[in-house]
XYZ file of C-alpha atoms in Angstrom:
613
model
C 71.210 83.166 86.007
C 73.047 86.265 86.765
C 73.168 88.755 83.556
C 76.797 88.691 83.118
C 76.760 91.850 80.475
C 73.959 94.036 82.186
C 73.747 95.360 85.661
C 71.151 93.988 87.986
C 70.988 93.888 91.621
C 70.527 90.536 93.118
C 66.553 90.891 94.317
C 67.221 89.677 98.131
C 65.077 90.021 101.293
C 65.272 92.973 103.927
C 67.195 92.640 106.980
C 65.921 95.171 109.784
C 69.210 96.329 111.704
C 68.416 98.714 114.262
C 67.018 101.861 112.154
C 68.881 100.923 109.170
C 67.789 98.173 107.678
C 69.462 96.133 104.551
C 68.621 93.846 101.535
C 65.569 94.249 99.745
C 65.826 98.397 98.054
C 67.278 99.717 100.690
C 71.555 101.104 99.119
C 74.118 99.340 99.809
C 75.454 99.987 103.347
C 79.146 100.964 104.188
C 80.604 99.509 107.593
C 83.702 99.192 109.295
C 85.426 98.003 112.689
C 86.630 99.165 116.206
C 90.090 98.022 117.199
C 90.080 99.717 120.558
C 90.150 97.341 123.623
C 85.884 97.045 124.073
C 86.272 97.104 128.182
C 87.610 100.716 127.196
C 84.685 102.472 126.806
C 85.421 106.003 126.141
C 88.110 105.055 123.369
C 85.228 102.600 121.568
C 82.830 105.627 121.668
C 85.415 108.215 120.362
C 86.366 105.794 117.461
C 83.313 104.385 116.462
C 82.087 108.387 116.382
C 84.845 108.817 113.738
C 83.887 105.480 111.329
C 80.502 107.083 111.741
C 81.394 110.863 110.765
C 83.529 108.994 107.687
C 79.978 107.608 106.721
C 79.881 104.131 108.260
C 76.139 103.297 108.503
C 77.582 100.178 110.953
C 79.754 99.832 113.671
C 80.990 96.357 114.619
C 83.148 95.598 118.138
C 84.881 92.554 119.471
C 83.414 90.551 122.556
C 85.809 88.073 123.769
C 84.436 87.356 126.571
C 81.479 87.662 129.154
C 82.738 90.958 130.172
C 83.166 92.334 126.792
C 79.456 91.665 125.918
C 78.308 93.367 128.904
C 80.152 96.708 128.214
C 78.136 96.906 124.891
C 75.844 98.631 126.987
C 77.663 101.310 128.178
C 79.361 101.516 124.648
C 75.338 102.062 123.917
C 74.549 104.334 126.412
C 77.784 106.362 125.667
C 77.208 106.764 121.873
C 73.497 107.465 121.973
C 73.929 110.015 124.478
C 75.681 112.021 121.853
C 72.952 111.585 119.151
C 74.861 108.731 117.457
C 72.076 106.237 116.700
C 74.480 103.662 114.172
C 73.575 100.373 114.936
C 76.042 97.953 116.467
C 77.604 95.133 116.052
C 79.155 92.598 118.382
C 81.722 90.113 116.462
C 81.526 86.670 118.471
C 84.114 83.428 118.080
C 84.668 80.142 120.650
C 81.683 81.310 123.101
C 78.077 80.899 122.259
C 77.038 82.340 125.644
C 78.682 85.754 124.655
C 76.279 85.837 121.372
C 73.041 85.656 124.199
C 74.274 88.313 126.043
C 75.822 90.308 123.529
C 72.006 90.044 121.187
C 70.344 92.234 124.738
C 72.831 95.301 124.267
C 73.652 95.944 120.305
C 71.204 95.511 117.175
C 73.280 93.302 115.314
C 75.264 90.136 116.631
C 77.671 88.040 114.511
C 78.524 84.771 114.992
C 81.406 82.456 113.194
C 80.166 78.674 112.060
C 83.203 77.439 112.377
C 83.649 78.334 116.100
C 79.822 78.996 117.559
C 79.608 75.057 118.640
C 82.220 73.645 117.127
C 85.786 73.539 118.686
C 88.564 75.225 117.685
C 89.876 74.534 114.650
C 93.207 72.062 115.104
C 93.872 71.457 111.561
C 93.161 67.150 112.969
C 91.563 64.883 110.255
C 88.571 63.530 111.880
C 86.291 61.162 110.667
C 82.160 60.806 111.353
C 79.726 58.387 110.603
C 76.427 59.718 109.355
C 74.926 59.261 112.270
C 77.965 61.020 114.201
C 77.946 63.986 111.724
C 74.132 64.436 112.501
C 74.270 64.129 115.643
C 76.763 67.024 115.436
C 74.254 68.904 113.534
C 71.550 68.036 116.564
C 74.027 69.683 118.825
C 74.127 72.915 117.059
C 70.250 73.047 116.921
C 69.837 73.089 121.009
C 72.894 75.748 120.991
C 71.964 77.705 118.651
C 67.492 77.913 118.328
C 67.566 79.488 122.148
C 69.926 82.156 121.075
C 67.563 82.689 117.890
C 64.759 83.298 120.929
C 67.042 85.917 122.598
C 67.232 88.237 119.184
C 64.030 87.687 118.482
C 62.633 88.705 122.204
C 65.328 91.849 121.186
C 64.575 92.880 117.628
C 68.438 91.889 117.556
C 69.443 90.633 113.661
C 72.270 88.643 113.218
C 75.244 88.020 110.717
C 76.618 84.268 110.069
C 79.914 85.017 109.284
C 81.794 82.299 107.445
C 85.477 82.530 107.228
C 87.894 80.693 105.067
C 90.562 80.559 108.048
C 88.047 79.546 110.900
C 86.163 76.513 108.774
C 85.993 74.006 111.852
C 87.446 70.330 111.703
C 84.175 69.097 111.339
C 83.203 70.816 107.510
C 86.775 70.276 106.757
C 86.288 66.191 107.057
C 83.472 65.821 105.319
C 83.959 69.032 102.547
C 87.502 69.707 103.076
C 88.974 73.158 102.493
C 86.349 73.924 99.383
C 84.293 76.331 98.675
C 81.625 73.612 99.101
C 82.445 73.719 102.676
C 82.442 77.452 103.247
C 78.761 77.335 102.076
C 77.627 74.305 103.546
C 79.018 75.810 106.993
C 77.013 78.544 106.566
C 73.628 76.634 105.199
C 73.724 74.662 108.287
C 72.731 77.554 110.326
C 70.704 79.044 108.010
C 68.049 76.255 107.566
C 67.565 76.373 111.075
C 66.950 79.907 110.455
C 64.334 79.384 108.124
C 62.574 76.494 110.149
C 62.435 79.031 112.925
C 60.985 81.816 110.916
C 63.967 84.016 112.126
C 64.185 86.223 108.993
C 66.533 89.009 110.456
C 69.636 87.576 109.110
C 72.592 88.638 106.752
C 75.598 86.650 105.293
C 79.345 86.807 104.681
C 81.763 84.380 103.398
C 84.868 86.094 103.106
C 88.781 84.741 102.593
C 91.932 86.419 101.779
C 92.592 84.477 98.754
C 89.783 86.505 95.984
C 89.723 83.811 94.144
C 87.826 81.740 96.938
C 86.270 84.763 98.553
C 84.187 85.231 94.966
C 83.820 81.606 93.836
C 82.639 80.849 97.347
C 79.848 83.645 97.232
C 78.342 82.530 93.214
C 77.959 78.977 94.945
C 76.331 80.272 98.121
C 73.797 82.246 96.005
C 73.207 79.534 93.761
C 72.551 77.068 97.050
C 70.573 79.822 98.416
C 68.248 79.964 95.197
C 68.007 76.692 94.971
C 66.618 76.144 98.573
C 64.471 79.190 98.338
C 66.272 81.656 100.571
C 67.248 85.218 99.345
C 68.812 86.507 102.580
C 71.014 89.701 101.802
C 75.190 89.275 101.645
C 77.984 91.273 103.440
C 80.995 91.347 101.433
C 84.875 91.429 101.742
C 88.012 90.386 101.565
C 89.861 89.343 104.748
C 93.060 90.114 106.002
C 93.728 92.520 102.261
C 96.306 93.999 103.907
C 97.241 98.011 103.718
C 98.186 101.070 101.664
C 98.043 100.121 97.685
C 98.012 96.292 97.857
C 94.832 96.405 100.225
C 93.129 98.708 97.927
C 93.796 96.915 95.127
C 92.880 93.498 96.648
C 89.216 94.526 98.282
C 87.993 96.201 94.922
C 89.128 93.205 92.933
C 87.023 90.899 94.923
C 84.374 92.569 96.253
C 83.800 94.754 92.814
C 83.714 91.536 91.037
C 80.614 90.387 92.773
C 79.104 94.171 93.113
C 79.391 94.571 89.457
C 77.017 90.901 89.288
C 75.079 93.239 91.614
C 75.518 91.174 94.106
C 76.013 92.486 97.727
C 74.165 94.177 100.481
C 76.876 95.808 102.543
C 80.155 95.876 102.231
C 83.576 96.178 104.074
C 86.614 97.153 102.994
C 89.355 95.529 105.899
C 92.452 97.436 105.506
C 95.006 97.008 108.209
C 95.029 100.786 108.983
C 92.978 102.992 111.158
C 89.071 101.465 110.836
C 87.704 105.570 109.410
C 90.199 104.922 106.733
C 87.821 102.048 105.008
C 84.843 103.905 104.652
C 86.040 106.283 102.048
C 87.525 103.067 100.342
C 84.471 101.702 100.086
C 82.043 104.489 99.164
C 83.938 104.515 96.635
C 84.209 101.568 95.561
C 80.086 101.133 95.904
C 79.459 104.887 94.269
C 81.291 103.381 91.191
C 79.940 100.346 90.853
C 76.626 101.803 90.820
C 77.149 103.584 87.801
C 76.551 100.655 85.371
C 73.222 100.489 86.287
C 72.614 103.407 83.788
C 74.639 102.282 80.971
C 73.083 101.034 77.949
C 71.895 97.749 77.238
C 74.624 95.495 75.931
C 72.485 92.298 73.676
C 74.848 89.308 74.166
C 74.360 85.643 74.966
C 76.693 83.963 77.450
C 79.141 81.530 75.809
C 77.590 78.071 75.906
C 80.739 76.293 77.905
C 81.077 78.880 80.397
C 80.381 78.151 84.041
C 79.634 80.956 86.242
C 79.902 78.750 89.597
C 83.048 77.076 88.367
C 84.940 79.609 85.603
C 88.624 78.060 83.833
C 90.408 80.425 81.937
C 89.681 80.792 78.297
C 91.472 78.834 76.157
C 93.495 80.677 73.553
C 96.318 79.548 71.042
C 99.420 81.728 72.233
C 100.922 84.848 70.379
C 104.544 85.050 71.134
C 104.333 85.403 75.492
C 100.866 86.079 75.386
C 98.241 83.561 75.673
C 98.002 79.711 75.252
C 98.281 79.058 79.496
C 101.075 81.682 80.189
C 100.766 84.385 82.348
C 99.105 87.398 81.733
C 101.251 90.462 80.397
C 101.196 93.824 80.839
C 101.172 96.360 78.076
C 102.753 100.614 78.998
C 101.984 103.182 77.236
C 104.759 105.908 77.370
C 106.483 104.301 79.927
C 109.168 105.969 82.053
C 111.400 103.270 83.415
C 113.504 106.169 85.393
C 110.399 105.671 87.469
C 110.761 102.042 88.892
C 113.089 100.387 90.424
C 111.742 97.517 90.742
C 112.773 95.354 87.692
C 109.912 92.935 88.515
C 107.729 95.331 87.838
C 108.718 95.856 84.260
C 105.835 95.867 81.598
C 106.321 93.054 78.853
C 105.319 95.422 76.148
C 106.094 99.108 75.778
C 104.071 101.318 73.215
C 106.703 103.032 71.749
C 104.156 105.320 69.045
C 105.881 106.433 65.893
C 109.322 105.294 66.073
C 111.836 103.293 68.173
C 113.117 105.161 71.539
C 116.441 106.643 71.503
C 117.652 104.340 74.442
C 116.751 100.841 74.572
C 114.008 99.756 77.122
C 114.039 96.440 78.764
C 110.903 95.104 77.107
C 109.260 94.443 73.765
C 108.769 97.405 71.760
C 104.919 97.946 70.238
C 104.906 100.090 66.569
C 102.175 101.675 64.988
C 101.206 99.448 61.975
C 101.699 102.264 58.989
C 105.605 102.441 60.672
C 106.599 99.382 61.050
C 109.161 98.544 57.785
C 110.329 95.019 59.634
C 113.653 96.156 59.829
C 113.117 96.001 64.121
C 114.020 92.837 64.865
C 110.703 90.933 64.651
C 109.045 93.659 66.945
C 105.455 93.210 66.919
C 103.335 95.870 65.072
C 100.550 97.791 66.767
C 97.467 98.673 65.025
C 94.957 101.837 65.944
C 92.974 101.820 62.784
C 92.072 99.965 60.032
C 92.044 96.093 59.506
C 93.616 96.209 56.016
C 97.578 96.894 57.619
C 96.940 93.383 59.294
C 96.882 91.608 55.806
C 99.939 94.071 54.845
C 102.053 93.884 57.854
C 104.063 90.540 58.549
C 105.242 91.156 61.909
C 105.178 88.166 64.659
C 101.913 89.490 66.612
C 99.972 92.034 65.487
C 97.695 93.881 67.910
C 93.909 95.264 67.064
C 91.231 97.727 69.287
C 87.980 96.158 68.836
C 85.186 97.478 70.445
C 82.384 94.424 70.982
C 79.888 96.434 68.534
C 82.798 96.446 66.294
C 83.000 92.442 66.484
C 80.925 91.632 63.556
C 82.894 93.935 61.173
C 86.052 92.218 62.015
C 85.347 88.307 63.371
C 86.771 86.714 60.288
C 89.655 88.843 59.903
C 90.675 87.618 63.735
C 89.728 83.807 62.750
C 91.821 84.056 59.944
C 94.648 85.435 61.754
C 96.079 84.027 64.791
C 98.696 86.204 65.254
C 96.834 88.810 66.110
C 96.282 89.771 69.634
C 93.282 91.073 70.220
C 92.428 94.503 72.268
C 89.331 94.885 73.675
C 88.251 98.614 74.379
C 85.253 100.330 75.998
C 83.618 103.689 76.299
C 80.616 102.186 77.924
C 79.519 103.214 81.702
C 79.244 99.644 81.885
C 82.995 98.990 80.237
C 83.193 95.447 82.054
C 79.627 94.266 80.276
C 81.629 95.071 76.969
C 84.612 93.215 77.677
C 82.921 90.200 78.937
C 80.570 90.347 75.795
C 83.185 90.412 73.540
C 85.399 87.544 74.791
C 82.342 85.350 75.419
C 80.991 86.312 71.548
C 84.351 84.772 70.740
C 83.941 81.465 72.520
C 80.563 81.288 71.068
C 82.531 81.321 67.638
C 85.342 79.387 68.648
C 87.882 81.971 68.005
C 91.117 81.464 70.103
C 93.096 84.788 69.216
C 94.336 85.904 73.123
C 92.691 89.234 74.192
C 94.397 92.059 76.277
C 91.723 94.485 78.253
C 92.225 97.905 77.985
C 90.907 100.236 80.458
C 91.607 103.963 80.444
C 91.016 106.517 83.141
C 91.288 110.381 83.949
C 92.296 110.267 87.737
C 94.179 112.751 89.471
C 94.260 110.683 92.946
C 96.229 107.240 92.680
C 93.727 105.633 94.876
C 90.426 106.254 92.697
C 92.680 105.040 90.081
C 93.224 101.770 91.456
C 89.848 101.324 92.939
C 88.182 101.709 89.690
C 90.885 99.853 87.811
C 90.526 96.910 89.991
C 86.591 96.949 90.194
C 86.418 96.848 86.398
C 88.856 94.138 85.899
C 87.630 92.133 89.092
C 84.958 89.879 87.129
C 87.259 89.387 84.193
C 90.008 87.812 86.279
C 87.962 85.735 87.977
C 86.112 84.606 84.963
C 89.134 83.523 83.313
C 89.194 86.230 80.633
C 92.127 88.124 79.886
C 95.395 86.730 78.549
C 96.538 90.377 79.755
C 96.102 93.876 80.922
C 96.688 97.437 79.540
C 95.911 100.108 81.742
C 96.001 103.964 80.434
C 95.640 106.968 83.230
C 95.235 110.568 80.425
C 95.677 112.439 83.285
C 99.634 112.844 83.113
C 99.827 113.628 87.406
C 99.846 110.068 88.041
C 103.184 108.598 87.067
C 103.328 105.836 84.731
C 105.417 103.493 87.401
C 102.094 103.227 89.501
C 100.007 103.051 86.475
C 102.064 99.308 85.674
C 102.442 99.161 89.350
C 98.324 98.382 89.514
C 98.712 96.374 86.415
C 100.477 94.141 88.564
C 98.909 94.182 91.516
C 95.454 93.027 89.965
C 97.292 90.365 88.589
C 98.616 89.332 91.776
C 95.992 89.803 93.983
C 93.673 87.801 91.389
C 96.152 85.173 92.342
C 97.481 85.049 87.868
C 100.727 86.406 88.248
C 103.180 87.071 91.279
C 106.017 89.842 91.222
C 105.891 90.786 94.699
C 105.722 89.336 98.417
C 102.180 88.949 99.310
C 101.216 90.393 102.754
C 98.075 88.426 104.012
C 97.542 91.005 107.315
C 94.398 91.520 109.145
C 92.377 94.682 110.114
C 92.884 94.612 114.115
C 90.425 94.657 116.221
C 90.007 94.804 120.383
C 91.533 91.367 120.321
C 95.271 92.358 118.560
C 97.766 92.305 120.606
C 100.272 94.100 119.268
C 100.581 97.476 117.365
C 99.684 95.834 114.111
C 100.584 98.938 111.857
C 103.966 99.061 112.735
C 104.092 95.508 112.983
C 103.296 95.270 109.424
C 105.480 97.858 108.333
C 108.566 96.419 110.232
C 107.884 92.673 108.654
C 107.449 94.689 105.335
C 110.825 95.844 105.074
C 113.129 93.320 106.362
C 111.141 90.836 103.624
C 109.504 92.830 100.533
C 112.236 92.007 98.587
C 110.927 87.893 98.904
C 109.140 87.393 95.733
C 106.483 84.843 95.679
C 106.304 84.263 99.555
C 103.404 85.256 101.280
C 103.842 86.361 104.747
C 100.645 86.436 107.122
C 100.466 88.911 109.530
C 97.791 88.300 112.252
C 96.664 90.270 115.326
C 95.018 87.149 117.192
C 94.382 83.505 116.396
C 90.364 83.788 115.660
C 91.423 83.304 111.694
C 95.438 83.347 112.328
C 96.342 79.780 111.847
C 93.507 79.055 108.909
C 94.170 81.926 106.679
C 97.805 81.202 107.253
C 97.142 78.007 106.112
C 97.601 79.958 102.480
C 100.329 81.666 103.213
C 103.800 80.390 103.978
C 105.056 82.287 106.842
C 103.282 83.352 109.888
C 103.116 85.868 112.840
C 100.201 86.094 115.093
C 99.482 87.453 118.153
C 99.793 84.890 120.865
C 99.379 87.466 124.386
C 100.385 90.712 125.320
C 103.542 91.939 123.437
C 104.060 87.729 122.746
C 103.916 86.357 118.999
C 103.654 82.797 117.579
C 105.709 82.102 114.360
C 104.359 79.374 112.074
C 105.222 77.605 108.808
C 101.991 77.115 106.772
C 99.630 75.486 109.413
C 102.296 74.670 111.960
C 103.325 76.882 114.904
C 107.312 76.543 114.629
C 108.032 78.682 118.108
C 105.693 80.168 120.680
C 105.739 83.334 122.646
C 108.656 85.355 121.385
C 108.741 88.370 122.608
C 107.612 91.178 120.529
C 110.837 93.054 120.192
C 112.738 89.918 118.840
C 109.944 88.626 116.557
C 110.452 90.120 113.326
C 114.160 89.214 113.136
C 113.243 85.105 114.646
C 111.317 85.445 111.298
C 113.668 86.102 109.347
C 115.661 83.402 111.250
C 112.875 80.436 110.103
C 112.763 81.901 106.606
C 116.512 81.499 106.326
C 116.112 77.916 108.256
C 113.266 77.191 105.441
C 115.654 78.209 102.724
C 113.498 80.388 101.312
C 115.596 83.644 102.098
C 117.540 85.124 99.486
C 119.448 88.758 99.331
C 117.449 91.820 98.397
């Protein structure tokens, strides 16, 4: 079982792609992809020679087509014969034939599950007999052991590349829409892998819900275990979106299962220009790493924890905090002049040594040794000692423990359930801490709620959020925190985008929504519009539509599924034509580009779901 309190890197086999290989000891590779038209040739060279100069150790391309997978060559030729020897990759979906061609010219070829043999997903409930379902399963054997020939004849490795959006009708009849049927999709292929000795082989299962994305990965590790199979992982998070909210979003998910030290390579799909991700995600990787010198942290998991299948912690509620509500989040020196968003108000507001001179439109937090319970039932805030909880008789009471601290303090906490408690960390490894400390107090059956507290030093808003989102990533997902509290000492970030990320880890770990969600993809050579001023447009006729979650999709490869989680829809349907759907259904077809945006607003209104900013 994975350590949950110590870093370890998963142990899994090496994948040779092209010169650089992956798995086994080799680091964890950075990668990113072209969305320049691949029949272009000269504009795929130029920008795959900028991913690479940003550090991307792979370069992955679209091949729609026959055409496409022929030009790979040239693509080749063209970035070889400037010293560039970054292996490529050529991203398949609907045409098996394309993967056989495609495995002659580039060193890596991926290939979807849910669209290899398979049709098209149609979102149709279909229903198979055994013997129907494996004679399904027969079908993708002939399709898919000659291709297996090709890459071998080639030293070409592959990737099977599960998405949540793209599962075909097939998995979804017999698994449904489960994480079950994410891995299942994927084992399929793999086995034949295995009985064909083809070893060159990597993974991804990736959605743009986290949630799904890093339950769906603990299973497929767990399968793979179980059947013997150690084959490296690719990670990420699909369609994350841009600017702050993509950020946010990839180091959430994909630091969650890098911190289990899980993960081979990586990719970080923002919808901006494809160099942007690699700094993203060395990053995100670079920090990561550093837990696996931190000291060792001696804790046993909680007996009634499940890894594979995690349910948040139950706790008996203190005031708004715990006990099923949402998670809150806790300022420190807050400047409300700052935001203007009222949504994005922190429930509690440190206020120090005394009340502020102009009210604040939250719950004030006093230092224990001040509070004289002449504020209105405002809840006191202890820094130091556990003797002003037994003194002060204030509705919640709030106490820093640091796990090694636990012992000194565990019956104080039982004996108290107002108190909420604060878990802090110093540690290199600050999430093995916090997880030790909330599962040491489901080993003792102590329901107090705890708020995580992570503090930083960042002078750049964006290493701040990557390394806020990485540490709390895990705890999310595990069902840990009844809230956050996030503390940047360096004063040149202002305190609005400190509570800003507080909220945006809650959202995109799917606990709390105070925003529109944007569910937009990367681009690639199949988009068909300009997606980053698509995005931006759709941005601000809705941001002010809390709760709603707006896909925004540059083809119809994972369009239509990942959609399926969101409940609006615009995807690329041709050149400078988009398709508008609600949920899974397409509502109107080939509007033209200029009046899309505003027929979206139109169905939103139609939908009732539209409401004045």
């Amino acid at each position: 079982m994975t350590d949950l309190f110590n870093y370890t890197r998963r142990t899994s086999s090496e994948t040779n792609v092209g010169a650089t290989p992956l798995g086994g000891d080799n680091p964890i590779r950075i990668q990113s992809m072209t969305n320049t038209v691949t029949m272009d040739t000269e504009a795929c060279v130029e920008q795959a020679k900028r991913i690479i100069d940003a550090g991307g150790e792979y370069v992955r391309l679209t091949t729609q087509g026959p055409k496409e997978a022929e030009n790979m060559l040239n693509i080749n030729i063209g970035l070889r014969s400037q010293g560039y020897m970054t292996p490529l990759v050529a991203d398949v979906h609907f045409n098996a034939k394309v993967a056989d061609i495609a495995a002659q010219y580039v060193e890596k070829v991926r290939i979807n599950p849910g669209n290899y043999v398979d049709a098209a997903r149609t979102f149709k409930q279909l229903e198979y007999t055994d013997e129907e379902y494996a004679a399904e399963l027969e079908k993708i054997r002939n399709r898919f052991i000659p291709f297996l020939n090709i890459c071998k004849q080639n030293h070409t490795a592959i990737r099977i590349g599960v998405n949540h959006g793209s599962l075909s009708d097939r998995i979804m009849s017999r698994y449904g829409d489960t994480p079950e049927g994410m891995v299942e999709s994927c084992m399929e292929f793999l086995r034949i892998c295995v009985e064909e000795n083809f070893t060159d082989v990597v993974i991804s299962i990736k959605a743009s819900n986290t949630v799904v994305m890093v339950r769906t990965v603990r299973l497929l590790v767990a399968v793979m275990e179980n059947e013997g199979m150690a084959f490296p992982l690719h990670l990420g998070v699909t369609e994350a979106g841009d600017g702050e909210d993509g950020r946010i979003k990839s180091a959430l998910g994909i630091g969650a299962l890098l911190s289990d030290g899980l993960g081979d390579t990586i990719r970080v799909s923002l919808s901006e220009a494809p160099e942007a991700e690699i700094p993203v995600a060395r990053k995100l990787v670079d920090y990561v790493m550093t837990r696996a010198d931190a000291p060792y942290i001696p804790c046993e998991a909680a007996e009634d924890f499940d890894y594979l299948h995690p349910a948040r912690r139950r706790t008996q509620a203190v005031r708004n905090i715990g006990g099923g509500q949402v998670p809150v989040v806790i300022a420190f020196h807050w400047e409300g002049n700052n935001l203007s968003d009222k949504e994005l108000i922190p429930d509690y507001i440190y206020t120090g040594r005394s009340l502020p001179e102009h009210p604040l439109p939250a719950q004030y937090i006093l230092d224990a040794d001040v509070w004289t319970g002449q504020e209105n039932t405002w809840p006191a805030f202890n820094l130091n000692t556990v003797a002003d909880i037994e003194k002060c008789a204030a509705e919640a009471k709030f106490l820093f423990i640091p796990y090694l601290m636990f012992d000194q303090v565990a019956d104080v906490v039982r004996n108290h359930p107002e108190v909420v408690i604060i878990s802090q960390s110093v540690s290199a490894n600050r999430l093995g801490e916090h997880r030790a400390l909330v599962h040491q107090l489901m080993r003792e059956g102590i329901e107090n709620p705890v708020i995580i507290f992570q503090h930083y030093g960042e002078t750049a808003l964006e290493d701040f959020q990557i390394k806020s989102a990485a540490d709390m990533g895990a705890l999310v997902f595990d069902g840990l925190t009844d809230g956050i509290c996030l503390l940047n000492q360096n004063t040149t970030l202002p305190t609005a985008a400190i509570e800003a990320t507080a909220f945006g880890i809650l959202q995109a770990g799917r606990l709390r929504t105070t925003k529109t969600e944007y569910i937009s993809c990367p681009g690639c050579g199949r988009t068909l519009f300009d997606l980053q001023t698509t995005i931006a447009r759709v941005k601000a006729a809705t941001s002010h539509l809390k709760g709603l979650k707006i896909g925004i999709m540059g083809c119809i490869v994972n369009g239509p599924g990942e959609m399926a989680d969101a409940d609006y829809g615009y995807v690329g349907a041709g050149r400078g034509k988009v398709s508008l759907y609600k949920q899974k259904e397409c509502i109107e077809k080939n509007i033209p580009e200029e009046e899309a945006v505003e027929k979206l607003i139109e169905l939103i209104k139609a939908n009732g779901d539209w409401r004045m900013g």
